[in-house]
JSON list of C-alpha atoms in Angstrom, two decimals:
[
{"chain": "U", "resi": 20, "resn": "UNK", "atom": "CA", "xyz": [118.07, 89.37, 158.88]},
{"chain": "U", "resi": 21, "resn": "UNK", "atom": "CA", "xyz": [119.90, 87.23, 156.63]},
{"chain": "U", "resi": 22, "resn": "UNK", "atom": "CA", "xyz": [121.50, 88.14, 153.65]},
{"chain": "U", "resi": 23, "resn": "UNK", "atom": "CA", "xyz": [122.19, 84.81, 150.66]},
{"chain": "U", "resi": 24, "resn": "UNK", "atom": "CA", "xyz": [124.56, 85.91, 147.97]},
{"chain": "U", "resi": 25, "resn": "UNK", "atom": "CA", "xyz": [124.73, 83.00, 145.06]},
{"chain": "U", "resi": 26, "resn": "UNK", "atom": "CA", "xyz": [127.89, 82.99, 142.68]},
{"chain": "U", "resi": 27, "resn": "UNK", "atom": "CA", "xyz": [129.13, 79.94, 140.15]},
{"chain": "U", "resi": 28, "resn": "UNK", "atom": "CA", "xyz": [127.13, 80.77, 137.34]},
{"chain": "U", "resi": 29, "resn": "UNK", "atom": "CA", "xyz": [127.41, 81.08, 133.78]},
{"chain": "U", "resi": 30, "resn": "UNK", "atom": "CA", "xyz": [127.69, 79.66, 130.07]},
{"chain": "U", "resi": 31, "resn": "UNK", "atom": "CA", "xyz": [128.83, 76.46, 129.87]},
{"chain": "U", "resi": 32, "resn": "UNK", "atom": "CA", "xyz": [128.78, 73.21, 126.84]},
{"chain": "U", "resi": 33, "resn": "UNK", "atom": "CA", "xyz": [126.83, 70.32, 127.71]},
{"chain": "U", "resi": 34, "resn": "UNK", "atom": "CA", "xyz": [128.41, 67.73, 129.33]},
{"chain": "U", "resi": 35, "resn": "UNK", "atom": "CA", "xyz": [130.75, 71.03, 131.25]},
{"chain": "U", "resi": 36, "resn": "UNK", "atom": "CA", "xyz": [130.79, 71.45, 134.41]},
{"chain": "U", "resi": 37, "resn": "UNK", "atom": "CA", "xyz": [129.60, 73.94, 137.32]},
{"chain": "U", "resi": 38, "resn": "UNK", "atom": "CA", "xyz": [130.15, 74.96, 140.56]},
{"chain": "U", "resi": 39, "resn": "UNK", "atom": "CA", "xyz": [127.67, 77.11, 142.53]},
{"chain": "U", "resi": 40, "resn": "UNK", "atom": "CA", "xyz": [128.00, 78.70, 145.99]},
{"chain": "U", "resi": 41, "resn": "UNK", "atom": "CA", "xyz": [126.05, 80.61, 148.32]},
{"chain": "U", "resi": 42, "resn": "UNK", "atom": "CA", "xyz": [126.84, 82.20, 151.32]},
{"chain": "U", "resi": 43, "resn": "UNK", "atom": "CA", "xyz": [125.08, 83.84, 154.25]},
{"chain": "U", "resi": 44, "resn": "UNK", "atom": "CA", "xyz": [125.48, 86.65, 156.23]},
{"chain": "U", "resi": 45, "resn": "UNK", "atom": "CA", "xyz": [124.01, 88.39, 159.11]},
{"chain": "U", "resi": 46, "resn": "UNK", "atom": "CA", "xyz": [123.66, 87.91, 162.71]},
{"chain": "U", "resi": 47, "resn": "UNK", "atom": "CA", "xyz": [123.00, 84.32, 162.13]},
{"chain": "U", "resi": 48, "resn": "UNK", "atom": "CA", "xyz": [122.24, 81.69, 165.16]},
{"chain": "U", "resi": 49, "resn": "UNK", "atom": "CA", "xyz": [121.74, 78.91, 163.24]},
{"chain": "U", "resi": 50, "resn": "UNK", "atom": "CA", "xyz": [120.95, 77.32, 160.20]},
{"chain": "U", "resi": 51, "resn": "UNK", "atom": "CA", "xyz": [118.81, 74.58, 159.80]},
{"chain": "U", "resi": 52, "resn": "UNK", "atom": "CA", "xyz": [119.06, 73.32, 156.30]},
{"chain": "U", "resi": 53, "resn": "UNK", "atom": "CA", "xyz": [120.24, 74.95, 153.01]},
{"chain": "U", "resi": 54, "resn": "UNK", "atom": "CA", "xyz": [118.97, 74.26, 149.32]},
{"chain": "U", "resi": 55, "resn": "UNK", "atom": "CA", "xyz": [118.79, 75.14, 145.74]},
{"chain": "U", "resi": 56, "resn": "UNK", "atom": "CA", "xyz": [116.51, 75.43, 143.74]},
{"chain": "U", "resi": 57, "resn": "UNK", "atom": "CA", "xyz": [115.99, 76.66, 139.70]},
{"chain": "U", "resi": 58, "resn": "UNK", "atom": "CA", "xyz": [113.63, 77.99, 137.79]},
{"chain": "U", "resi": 59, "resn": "UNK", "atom": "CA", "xyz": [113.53, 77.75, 134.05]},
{"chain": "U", "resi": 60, "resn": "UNK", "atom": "CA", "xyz": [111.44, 80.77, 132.13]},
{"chain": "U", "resi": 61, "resn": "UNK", "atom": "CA", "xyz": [107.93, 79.96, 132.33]},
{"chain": "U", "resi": 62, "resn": "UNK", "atom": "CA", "xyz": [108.41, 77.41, 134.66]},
{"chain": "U", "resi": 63, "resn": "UNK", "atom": "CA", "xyz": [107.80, 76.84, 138.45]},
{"chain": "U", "resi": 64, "resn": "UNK", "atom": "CA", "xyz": [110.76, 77.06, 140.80]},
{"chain": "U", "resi": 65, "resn": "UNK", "atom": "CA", "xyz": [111.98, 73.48, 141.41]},
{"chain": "U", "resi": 66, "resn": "UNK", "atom": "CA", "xyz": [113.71, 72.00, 144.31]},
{"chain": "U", "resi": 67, "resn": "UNK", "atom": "CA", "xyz": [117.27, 70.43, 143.11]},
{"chain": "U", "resi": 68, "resn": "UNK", "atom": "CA", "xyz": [119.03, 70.03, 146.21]},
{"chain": "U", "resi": 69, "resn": "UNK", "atom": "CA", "xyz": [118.53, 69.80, 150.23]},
{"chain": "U", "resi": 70, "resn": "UNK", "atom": "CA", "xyz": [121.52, 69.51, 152.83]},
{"chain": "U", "resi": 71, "resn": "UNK", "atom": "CA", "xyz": [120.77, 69.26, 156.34]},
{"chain": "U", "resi": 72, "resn": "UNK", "atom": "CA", "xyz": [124.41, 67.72, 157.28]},
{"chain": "U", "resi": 73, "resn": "UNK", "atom": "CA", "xyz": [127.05, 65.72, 155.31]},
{"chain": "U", "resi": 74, "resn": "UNK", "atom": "CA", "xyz": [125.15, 62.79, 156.02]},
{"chain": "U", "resi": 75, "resn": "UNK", "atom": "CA", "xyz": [121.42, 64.05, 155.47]},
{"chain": "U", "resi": 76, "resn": "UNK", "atom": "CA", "xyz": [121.10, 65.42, 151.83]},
{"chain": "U", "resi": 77, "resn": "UNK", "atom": "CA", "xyz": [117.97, 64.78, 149.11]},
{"chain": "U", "resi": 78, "resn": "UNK", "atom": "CA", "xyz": [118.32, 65.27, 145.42]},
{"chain": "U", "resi": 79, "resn": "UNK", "atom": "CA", "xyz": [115.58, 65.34, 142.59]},
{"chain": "U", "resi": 80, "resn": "UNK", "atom": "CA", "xyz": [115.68, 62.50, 140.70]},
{"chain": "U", "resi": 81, "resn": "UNK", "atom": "CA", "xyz": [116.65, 64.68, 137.66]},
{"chain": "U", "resi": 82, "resn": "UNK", "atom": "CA", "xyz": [119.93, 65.84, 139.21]},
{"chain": "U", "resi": 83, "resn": "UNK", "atom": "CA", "xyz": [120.97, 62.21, 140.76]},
{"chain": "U", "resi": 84, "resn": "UNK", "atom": "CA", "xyz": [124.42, 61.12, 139.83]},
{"chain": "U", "resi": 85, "resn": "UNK", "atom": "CA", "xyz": [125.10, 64.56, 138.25]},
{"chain": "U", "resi": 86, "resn": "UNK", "atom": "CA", "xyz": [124.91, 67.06, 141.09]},
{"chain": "U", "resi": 87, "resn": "UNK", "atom": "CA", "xyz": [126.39, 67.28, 144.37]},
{"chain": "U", "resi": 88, "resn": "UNK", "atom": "CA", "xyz": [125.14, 69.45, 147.44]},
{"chain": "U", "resi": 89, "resn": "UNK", "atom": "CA", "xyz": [127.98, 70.12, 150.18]},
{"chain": "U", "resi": 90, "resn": "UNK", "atom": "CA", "xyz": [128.31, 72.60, 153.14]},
{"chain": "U", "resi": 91, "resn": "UNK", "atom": "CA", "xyz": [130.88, 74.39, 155.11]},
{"chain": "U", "resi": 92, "resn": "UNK", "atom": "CA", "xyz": [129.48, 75.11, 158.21]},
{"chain": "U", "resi": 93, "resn": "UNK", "atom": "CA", "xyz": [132.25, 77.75, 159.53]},
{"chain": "U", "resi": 94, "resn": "UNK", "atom": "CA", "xyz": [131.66, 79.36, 156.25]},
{"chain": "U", "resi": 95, "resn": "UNK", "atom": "CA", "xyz": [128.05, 79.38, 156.32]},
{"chain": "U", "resi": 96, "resn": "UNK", "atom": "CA", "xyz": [128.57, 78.37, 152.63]},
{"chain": "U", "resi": 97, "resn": "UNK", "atom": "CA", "xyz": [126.62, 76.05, 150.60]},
{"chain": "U", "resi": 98, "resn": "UNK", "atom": "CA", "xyz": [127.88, 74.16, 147.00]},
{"chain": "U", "resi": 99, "resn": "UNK", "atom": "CA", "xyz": [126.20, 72.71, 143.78]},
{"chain": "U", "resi": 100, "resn": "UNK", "atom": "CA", "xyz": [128.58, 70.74, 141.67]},
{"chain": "U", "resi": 101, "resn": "UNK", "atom": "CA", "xyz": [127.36, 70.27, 138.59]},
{"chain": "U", "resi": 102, "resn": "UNK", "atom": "CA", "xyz": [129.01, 67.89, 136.15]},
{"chain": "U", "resi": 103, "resn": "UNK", "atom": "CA", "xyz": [127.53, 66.50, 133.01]},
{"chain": "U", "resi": 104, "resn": "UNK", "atom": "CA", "xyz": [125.43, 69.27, 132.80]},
{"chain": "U", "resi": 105, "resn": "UNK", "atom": "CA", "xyz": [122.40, 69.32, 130.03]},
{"chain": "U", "resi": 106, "resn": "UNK", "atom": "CA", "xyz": [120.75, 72.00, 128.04]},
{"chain": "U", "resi": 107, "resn": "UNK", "atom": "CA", "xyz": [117.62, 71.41, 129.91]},
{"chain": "U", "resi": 108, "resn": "UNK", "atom": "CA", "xyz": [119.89, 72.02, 133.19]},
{"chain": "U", "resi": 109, "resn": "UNK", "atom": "CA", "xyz": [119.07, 75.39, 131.56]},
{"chain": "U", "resi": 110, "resn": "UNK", "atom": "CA", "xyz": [118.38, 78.03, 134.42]},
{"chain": "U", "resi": 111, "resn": "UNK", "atom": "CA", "xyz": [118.00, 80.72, 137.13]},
{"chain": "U", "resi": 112, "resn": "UNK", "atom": "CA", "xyz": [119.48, 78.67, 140.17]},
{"chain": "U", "resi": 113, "resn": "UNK", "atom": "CA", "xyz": [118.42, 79.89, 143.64]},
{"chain": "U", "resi": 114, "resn": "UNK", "atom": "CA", "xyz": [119.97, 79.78, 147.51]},
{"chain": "U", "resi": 115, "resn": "UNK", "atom": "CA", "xyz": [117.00, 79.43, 150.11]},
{"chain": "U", "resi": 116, "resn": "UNK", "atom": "CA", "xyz": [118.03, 78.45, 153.80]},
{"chain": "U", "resi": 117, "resn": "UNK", "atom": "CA", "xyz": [116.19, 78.21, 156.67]},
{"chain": "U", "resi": 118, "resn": "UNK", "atom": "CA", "xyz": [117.65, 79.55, 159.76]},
{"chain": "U", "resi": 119, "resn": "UNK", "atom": "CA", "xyz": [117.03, 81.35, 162.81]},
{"chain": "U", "resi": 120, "resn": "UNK", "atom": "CA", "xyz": [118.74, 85.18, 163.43]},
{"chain": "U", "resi": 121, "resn": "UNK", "atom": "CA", "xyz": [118.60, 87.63, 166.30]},
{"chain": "U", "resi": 122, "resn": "UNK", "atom": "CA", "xyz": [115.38, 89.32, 165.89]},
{"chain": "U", "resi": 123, "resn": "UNK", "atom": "CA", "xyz": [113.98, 87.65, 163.49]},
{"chain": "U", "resi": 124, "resn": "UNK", "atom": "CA", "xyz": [113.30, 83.99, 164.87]},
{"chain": "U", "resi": 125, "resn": "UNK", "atom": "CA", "xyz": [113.31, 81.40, 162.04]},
{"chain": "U", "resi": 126, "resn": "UNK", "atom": "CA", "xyz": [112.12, 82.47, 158.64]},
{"chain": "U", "resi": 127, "resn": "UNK", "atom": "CA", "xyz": [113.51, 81.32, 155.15]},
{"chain": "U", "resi": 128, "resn": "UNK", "atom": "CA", "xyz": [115.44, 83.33, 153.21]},
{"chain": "U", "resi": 129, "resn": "UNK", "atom": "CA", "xyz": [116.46, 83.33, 149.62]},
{"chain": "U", "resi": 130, "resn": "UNK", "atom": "CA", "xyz": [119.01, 84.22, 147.24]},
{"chain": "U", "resi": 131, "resn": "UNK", "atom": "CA", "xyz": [118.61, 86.42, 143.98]},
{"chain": "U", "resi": 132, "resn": "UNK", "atom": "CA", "xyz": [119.68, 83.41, 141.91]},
{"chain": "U", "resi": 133, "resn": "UNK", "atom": "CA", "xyz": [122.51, 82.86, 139.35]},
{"chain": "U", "resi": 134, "resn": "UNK", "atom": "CA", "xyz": [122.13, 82.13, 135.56]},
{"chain": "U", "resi": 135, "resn": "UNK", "atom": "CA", "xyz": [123.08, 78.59, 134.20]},
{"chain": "U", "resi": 136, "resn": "UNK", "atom": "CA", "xyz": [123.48, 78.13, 130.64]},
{"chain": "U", "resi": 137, "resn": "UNK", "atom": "CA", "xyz": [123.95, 75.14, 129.24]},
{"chain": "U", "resi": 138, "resn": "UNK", "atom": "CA", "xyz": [124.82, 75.71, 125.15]},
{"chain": "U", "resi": 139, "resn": "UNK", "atom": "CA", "xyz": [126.73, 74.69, 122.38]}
]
């Protein structure tokens, strides 16, 4: 199995800045994509972010200009920067990857998410 641990989070003023990360673990053969995601109370979980490789990424248009998705491959790591952060940024930000472990074949896996909170 895989294990995604998210860290980065926390109170910040708008216009502050962020940075998440996320990093797997397990007996990991590869790993196809990585993303985040956040979900604001009451609210669906949203895609933010997609990273495939440093020249394949996707960002909702909410987050464009703002936020930027990056990987480390040898650290199985993936980063959110997030500048100019908003109140509505406001949330529970999630890890999900798709990759493929001994055992297991491919199957997505997700984090336990990280609180964002964007006050003054």
């Amino acid at each position: 199995q895989v294990q995604l641990v998210e860290s980065g989070g926390g109170l910040v003023q708008p216009g502050g800045s962020l940075r998440l990360s996320c990093t797997a673990s397990g007996r990991i053969f590869n790993i196809n994509r990585m993303c985040w995601y956040l979900q604001a109370p009451g609210k669906e979980r949203d895609l933010v972010a997609v990273i495939i490789s440093v020249v394949s990424t996707n960002y909702a248009d909410f987050v464009k200009g703002r936020f930027t998705i990056s990987r480390d491959n040898a650290k199985n790591t993936v980063y959110l920067q997030m500048n100019s952060l908003k109140p509505e940024d406001t949330a529970v930000y999630y890890c999900n990857t798709e990759a493929y472990s001994t055992g297991y074949g491919v199957r997505s896996y997700w984090g336990q998410g990280t609180q964002v909170t964007v006050s003054s």
